[in-house]
PDB file of N, CA and C in Angstrom:
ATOM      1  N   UNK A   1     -15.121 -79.916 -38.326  1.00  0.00           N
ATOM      2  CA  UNK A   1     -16.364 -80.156 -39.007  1.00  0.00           C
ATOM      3  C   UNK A   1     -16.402 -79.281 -40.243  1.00  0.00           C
ATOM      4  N   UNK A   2     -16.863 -79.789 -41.160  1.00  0.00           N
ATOM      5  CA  UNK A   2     -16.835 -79.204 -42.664  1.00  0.00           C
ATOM      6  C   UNK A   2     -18.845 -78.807 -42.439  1.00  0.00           C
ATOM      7  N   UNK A   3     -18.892 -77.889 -43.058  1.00  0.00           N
ATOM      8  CA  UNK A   3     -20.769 -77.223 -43.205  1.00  0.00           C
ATOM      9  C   UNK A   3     -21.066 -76.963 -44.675  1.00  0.00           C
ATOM     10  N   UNK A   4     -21.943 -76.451 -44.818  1.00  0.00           N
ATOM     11  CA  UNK A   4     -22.318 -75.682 -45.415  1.00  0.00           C
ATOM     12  C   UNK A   4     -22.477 -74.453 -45.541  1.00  0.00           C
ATOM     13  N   UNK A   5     -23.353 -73.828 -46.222  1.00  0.00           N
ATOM     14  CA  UNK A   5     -23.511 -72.196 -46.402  1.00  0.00           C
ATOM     15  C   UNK A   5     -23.990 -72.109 -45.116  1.00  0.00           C
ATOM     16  N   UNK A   6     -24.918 -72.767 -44.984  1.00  0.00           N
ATOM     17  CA  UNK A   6     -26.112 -72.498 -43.651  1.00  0.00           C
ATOM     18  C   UNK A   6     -25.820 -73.513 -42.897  1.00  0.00           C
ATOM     19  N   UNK A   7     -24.150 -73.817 -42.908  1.00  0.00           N
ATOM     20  CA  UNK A   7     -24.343 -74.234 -41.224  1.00  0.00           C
ATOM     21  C   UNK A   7     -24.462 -75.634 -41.129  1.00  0.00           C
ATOM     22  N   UNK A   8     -25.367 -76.433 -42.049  1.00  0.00           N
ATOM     23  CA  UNK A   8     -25.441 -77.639 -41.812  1.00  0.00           C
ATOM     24  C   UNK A   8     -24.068 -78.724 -41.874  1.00  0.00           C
ATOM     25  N   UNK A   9     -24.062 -79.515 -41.082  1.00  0.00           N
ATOM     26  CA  UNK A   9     -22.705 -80.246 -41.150  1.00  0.00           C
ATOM     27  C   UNK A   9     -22.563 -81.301 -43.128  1.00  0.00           C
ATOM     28  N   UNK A  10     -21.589 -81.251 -42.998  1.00  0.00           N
ATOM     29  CA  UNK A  10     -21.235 -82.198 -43.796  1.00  0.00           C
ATOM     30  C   UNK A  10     -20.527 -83.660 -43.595  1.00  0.00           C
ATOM     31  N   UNK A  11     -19.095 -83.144 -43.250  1.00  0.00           N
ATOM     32  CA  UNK A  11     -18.422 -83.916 -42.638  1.00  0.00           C
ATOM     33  C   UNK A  11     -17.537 -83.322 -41.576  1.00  0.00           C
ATOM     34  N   UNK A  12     -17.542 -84.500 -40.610  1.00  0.00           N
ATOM     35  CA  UNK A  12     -16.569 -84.151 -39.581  1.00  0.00           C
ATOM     36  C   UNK A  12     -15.565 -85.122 -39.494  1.00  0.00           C
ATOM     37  N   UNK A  13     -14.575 -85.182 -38.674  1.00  0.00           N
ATOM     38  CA  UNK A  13     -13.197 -86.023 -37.772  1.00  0.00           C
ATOM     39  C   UNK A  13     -13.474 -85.546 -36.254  1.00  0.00           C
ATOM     40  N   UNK A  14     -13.483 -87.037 -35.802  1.00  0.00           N
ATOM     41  CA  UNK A  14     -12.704 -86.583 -34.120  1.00  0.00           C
ATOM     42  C   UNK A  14     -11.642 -87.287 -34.404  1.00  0.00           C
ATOM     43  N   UNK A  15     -10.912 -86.480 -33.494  1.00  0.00           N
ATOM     44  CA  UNK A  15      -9.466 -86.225 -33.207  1.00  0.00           C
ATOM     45  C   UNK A  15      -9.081 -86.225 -31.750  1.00  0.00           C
ATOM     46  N   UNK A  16      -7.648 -86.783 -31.461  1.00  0.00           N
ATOM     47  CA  UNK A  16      -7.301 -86.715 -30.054  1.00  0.00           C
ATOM     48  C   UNK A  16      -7.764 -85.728 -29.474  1.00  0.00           C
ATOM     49  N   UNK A  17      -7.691 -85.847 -28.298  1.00  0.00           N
ATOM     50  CA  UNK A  17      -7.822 -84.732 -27.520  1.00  0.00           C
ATOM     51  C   UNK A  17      -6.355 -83.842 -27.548  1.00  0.00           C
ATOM     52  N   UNK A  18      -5.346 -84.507 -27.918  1.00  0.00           N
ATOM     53  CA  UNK A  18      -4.073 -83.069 -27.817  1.00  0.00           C
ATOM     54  C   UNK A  18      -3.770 -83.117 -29.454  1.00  0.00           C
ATOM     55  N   UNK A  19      -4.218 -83.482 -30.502  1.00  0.00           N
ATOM     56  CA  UNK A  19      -4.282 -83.011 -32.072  1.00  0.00           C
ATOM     57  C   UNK A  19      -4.766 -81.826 -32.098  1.00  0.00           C
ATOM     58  N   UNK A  20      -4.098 -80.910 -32.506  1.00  0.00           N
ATOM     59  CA  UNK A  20      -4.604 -79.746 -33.454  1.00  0.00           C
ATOM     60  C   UNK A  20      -5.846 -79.615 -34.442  1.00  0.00           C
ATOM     61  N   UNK A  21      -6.810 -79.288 -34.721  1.00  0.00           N
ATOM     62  CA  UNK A  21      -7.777 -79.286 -35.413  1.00  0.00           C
ATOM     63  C   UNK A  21      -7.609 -79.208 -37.287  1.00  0.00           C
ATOM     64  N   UNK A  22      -6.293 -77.876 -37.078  1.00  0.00           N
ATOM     65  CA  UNK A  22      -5.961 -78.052 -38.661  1.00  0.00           C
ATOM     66  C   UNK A  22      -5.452 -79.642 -39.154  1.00  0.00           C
ATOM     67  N   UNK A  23      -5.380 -79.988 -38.382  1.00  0.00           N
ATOM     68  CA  UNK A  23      -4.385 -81.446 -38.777  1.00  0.00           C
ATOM     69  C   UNK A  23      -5.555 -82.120 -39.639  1.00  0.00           C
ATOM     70  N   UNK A  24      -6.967 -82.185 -39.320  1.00  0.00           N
ATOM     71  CA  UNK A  24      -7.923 -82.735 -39.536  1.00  0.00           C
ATOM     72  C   UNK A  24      -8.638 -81.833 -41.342  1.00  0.00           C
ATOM     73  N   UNK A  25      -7.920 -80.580 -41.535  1.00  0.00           N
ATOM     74  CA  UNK A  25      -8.870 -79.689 -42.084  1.00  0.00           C
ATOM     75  C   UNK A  25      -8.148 -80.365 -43.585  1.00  0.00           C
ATOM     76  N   UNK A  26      -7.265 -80.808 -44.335  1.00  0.00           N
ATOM     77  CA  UNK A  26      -7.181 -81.500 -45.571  1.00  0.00           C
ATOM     78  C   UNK A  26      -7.665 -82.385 -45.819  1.00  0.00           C
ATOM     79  N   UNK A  27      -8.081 -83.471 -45.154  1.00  0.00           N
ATOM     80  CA  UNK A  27      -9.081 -84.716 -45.226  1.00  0.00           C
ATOM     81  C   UNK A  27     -10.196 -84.126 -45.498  1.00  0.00           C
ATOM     82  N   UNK A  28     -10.610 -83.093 -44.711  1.00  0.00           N
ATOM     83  CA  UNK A  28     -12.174 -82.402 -44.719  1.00  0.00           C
ATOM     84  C   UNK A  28     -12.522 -82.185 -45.685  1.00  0.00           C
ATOM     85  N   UNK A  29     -11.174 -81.107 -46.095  1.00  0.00           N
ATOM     86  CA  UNK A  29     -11.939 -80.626 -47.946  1.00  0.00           C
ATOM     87  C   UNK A  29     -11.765 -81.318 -49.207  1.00  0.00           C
ATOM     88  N   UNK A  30     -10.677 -82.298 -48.882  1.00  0.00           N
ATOM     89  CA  UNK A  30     -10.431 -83.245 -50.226  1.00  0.00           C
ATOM     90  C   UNK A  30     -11.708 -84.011 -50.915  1.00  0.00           C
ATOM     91  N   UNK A  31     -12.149 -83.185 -51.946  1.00  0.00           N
ATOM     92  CA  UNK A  31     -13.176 -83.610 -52.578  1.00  0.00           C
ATOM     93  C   UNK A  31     -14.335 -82.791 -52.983  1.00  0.00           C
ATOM     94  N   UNK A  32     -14.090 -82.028 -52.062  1.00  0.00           N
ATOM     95  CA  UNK A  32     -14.729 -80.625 -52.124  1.00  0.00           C
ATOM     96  C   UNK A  32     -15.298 -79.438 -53.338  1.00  0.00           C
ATOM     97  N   UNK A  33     -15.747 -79.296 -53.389  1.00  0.00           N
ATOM     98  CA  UNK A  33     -16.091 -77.760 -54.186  1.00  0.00           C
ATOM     99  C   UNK A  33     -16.446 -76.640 -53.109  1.00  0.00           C
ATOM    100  N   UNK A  34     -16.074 -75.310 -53.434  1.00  0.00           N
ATOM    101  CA  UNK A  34     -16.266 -74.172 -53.098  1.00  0.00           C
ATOM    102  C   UNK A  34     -16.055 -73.019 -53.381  1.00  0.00           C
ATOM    103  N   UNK A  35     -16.694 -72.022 -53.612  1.00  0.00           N
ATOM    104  CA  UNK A  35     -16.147 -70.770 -53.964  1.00  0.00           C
ATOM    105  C   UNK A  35     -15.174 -70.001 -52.787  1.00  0.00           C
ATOM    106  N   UNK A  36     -15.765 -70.025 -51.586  1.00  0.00           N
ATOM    107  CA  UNK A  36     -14.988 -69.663 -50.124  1.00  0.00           C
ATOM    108  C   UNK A  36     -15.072 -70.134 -48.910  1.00  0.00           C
ATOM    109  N   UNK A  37     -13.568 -70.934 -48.520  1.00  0.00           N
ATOM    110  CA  UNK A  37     -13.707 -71.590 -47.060  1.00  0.00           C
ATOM    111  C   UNK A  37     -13.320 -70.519 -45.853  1.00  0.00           C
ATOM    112  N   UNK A  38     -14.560 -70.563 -44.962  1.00  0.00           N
ATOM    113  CA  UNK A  38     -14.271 -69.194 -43.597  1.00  0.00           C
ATOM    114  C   UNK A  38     -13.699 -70.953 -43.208  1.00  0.00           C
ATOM    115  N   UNK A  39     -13.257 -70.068 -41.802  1.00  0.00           N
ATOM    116  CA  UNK A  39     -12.543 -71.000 -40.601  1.00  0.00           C
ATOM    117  C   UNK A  39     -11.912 -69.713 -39.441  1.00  0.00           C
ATOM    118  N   UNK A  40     -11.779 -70.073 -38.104  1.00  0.00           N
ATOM    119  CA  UNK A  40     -11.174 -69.447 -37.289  1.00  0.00           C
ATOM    120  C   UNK A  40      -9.856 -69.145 -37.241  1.00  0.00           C
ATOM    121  N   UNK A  41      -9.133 -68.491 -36.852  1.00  0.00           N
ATOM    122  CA  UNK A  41      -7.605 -68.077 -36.724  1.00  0.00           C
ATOM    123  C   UNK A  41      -7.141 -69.297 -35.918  1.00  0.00           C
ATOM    124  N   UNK A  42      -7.375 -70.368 -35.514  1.00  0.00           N
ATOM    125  CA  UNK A  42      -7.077 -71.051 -35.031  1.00  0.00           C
ATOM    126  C   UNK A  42      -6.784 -72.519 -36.660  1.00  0.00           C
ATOM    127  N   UNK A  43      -7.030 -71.787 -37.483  1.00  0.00           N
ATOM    128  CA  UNK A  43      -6.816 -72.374 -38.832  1.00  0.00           C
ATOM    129  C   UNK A  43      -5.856 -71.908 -39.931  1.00  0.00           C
ATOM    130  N   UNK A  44      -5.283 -70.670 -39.274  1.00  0.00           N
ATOM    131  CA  UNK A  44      -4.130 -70.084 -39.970  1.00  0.00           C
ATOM    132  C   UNK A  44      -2.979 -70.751 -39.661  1.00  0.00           C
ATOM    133  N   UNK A  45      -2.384 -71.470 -41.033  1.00  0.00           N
ATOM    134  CA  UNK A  45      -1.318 -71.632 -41.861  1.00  0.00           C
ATOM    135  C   UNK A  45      -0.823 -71.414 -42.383  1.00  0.00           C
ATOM    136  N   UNK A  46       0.568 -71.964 -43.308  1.00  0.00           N
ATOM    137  CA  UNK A  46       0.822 -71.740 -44.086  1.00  0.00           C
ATOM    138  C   UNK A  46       0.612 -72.550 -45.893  1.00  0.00           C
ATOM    139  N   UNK A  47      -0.079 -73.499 -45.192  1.00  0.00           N
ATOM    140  CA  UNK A  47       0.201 -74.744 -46.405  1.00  0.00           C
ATOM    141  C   UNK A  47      -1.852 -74.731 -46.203  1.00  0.00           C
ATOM    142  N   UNK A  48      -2.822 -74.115 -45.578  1.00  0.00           N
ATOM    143  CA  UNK A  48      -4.263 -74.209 -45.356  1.00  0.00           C
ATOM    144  C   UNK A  48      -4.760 -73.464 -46.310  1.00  0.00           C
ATOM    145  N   UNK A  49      -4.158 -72.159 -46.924  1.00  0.00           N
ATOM    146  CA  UNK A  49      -5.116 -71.250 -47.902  1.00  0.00           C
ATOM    147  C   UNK A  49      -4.475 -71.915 -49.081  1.00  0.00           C
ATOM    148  N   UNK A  50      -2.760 -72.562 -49.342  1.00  0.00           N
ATOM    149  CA  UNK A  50      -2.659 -73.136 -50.864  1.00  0.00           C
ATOM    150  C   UNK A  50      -3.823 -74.249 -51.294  1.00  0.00           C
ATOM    151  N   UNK A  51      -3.827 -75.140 -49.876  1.00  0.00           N
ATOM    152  CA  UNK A  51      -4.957 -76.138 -50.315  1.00  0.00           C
ATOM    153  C   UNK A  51      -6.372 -75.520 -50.898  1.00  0.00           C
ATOM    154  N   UNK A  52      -6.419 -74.385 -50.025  1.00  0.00           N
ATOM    155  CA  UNK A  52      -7.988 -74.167 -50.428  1.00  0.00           C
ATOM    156  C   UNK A  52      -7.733 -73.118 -51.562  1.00  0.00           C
ATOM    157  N   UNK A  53      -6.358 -72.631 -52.191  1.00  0.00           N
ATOM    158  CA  UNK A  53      -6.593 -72.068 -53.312  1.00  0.00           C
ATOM    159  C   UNK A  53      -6.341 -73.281 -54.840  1.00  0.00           C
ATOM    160  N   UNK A  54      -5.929 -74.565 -54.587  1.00  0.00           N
ATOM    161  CA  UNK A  54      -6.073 -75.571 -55.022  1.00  0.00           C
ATOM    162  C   UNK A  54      -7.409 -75.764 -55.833  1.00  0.00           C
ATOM    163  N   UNK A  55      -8.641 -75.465 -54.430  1.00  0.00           N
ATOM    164  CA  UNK A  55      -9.744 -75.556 -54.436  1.00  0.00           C
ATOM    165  C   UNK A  55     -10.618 -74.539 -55.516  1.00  0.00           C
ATOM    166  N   UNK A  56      -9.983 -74.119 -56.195  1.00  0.00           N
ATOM    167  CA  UNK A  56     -10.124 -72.662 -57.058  1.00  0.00           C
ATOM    168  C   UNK A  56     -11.227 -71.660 -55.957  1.00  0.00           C
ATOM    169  N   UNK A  57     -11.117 -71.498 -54.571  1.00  0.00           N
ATOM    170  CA  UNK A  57     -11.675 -71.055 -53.313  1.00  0.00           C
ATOM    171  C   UNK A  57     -11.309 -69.771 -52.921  1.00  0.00           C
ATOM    172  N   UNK A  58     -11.811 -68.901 -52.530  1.00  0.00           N
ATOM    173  CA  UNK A  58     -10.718 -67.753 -51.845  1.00  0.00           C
ATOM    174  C   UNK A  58     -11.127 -68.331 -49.935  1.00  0.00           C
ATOM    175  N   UNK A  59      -9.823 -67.742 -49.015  1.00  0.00           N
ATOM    176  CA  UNK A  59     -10.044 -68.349 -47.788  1.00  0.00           C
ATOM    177  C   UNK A  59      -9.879 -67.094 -46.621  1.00  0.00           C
ATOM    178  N   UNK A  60     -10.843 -67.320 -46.140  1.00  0.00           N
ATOM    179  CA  UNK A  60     -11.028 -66.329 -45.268  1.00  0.00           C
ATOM    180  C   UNK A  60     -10.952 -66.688 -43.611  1.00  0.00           C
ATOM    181  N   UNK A  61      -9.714 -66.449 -43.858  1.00  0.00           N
ATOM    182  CA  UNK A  61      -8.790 -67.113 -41.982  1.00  0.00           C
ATOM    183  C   UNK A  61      -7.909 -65.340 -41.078  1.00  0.00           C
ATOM    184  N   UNK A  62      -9.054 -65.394 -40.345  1.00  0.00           N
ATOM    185  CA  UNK A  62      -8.214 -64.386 -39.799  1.00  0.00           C
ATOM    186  C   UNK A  62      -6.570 -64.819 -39.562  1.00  0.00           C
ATOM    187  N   UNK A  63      -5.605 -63.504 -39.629  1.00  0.00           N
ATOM    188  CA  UNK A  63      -4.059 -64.282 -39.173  1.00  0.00           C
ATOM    189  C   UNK A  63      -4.175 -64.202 -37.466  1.00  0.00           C
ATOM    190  N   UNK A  64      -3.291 -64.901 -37.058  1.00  0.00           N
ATOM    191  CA  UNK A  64      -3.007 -64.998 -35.933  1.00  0.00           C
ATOM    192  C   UNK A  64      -2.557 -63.651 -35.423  1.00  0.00           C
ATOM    193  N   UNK A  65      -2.353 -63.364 -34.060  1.00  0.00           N
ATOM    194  CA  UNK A  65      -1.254 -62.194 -33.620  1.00  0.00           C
ATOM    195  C   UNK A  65       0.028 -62.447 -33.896  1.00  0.00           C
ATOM    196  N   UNK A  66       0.461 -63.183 -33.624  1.00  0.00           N
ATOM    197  CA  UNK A  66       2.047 -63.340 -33.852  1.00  0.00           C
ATOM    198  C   UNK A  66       2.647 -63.099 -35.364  1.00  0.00           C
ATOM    199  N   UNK A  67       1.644 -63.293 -36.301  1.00  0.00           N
ATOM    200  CA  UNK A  67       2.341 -63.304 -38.088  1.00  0.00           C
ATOM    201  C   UNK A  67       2.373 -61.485 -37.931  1.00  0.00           C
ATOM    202  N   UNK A  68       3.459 -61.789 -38.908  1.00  0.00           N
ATOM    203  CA  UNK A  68       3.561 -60.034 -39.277  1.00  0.00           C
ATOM    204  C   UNK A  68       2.226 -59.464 -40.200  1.00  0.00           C
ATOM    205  N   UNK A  69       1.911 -58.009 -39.888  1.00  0.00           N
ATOM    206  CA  UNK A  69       0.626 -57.657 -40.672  1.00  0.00           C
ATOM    207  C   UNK A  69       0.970 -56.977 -41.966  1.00  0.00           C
ATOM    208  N   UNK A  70       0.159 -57.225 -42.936  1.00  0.00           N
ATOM    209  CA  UNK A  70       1.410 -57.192 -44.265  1.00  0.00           C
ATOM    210  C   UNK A  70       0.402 -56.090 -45.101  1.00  0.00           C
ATOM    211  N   UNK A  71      -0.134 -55.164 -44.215  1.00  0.00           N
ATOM    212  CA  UNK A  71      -0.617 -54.056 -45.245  1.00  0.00           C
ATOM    213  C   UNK A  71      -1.984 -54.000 -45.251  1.00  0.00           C
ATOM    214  N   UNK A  72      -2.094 -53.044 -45.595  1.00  0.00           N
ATOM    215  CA  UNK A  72      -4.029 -52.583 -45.895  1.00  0.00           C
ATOM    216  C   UNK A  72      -4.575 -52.924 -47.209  1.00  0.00           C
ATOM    217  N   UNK A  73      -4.469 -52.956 -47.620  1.00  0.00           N
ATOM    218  CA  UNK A  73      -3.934 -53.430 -49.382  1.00  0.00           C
ATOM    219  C   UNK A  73      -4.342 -55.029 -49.167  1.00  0.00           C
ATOM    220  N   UNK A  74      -3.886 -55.993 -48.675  1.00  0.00           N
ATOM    221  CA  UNK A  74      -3.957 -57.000 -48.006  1.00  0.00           C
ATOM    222  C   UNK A  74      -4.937 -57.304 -47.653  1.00  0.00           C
ATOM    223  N   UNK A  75      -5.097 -56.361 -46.832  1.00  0.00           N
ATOM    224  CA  UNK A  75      -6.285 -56.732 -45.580  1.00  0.00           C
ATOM    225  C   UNK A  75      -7.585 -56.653 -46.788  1.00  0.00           C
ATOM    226  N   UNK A  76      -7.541 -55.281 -47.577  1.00  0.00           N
ATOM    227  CA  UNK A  76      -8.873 -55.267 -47.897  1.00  0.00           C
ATOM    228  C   UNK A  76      -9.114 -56.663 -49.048  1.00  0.00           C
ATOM    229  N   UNK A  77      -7.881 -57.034 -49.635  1.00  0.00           N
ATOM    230  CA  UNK A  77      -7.936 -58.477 -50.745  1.00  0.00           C
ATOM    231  C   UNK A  77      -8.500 -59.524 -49.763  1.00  0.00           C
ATOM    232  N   UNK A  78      -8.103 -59.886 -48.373  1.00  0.00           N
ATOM    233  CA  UNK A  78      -8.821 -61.036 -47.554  1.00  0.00           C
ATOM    234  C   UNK A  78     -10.049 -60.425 -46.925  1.00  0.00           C
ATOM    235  N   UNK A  79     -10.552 -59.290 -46.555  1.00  0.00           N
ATOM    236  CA  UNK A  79     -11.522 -59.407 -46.262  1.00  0.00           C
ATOM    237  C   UNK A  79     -11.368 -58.959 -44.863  1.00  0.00           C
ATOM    238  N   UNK A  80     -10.364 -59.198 -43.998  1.00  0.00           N
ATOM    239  CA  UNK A  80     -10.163 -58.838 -42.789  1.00  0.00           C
ATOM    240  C   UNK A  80      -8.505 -58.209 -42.010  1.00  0.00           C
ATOM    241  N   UNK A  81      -8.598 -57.001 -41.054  1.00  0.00           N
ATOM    242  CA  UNK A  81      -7.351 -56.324 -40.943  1.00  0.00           C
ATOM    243  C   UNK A  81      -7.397 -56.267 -39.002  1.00  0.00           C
ATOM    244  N   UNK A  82      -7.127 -57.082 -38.399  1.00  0.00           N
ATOM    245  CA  UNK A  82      -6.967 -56.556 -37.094  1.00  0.00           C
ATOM    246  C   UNK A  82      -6.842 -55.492 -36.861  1.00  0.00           C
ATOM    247  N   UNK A  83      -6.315 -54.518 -37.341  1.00  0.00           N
ATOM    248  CA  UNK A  83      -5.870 -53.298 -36.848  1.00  0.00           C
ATOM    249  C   UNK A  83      -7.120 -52.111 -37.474  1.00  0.00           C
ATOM    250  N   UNK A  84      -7.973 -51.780 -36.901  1.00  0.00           N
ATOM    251  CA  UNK A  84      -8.883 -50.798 -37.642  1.00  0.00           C
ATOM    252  C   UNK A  84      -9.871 -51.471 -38.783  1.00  0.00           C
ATOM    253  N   UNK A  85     -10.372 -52.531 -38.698  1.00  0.00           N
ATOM    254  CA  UNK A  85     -10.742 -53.795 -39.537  1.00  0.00           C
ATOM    255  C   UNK A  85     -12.144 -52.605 -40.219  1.00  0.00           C
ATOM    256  N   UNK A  86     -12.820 -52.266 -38.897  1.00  0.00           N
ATOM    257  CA  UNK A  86     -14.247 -52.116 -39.230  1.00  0.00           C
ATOM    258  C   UNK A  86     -14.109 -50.270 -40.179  1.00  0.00           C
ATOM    259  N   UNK A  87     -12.819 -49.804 -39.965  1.00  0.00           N
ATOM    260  CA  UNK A  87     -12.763 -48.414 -40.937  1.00  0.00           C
ATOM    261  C   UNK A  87     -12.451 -48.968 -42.056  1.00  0.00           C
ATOM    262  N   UNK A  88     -11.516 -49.953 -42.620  1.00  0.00           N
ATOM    263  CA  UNK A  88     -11.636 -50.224 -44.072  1.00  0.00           C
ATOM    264  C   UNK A  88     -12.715 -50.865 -44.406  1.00  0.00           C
ATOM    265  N   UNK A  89     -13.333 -51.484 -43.941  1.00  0.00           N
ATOM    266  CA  UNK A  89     -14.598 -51.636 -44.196  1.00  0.00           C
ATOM    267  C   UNK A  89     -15.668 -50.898 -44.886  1.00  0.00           C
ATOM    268  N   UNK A  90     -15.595 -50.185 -44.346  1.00  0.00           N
ATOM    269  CA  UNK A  90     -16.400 -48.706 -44.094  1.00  0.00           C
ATOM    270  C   UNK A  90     -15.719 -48.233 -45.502  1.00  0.00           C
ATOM    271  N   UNK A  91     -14.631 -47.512 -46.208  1.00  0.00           N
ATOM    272  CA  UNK A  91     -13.933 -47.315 -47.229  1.00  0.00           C
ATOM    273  C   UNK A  91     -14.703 -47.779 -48.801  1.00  0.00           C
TER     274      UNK A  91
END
């Protein structure tokens, strides 16, 4: 489901029940304007933040556990750092 600022829907897709959700998330935004797309870590890609930097967008997808963590430096440019998230914050 695509929203708004506040939440309200825009557009959605249903999708199989064994499809992946990102599968659905380029249809969603094609057409789009935005300054920044959130989404869950369950939306981290590799080909999901080019689209939405396409979007002239910044994207705010937590990474998964498994990707390597690529710095604090990093973390503070996206906005979010698994590791000690809420002290750079704080910074």
């Amino acid at each position: 489901m695509l929203a708004d600022t506040f939440g309200r829907p825009l557009r959605f897709r249903i999708t199989a029940g064994q499809a992946h959700d990102i599968t659905a998330a380029p249809a969603l935004l094609k057409g789009e304007t935005a300054t920044a797309v959130l989404a869950d870590n369950a939306y981290d890609s590799n080909d999901l933040p080019e689209l939405i930097a396409g979007l002239k967008a910044q994207a705010g997808i937590p990474s998964k556990r498994h990707r390597p963590h690529d710095g604090k430096a990093a973390c503070r440019e996206r906005g979010e750092c698994p590791e000690g998230g809420r002290a750079l914050q704080q910074n």
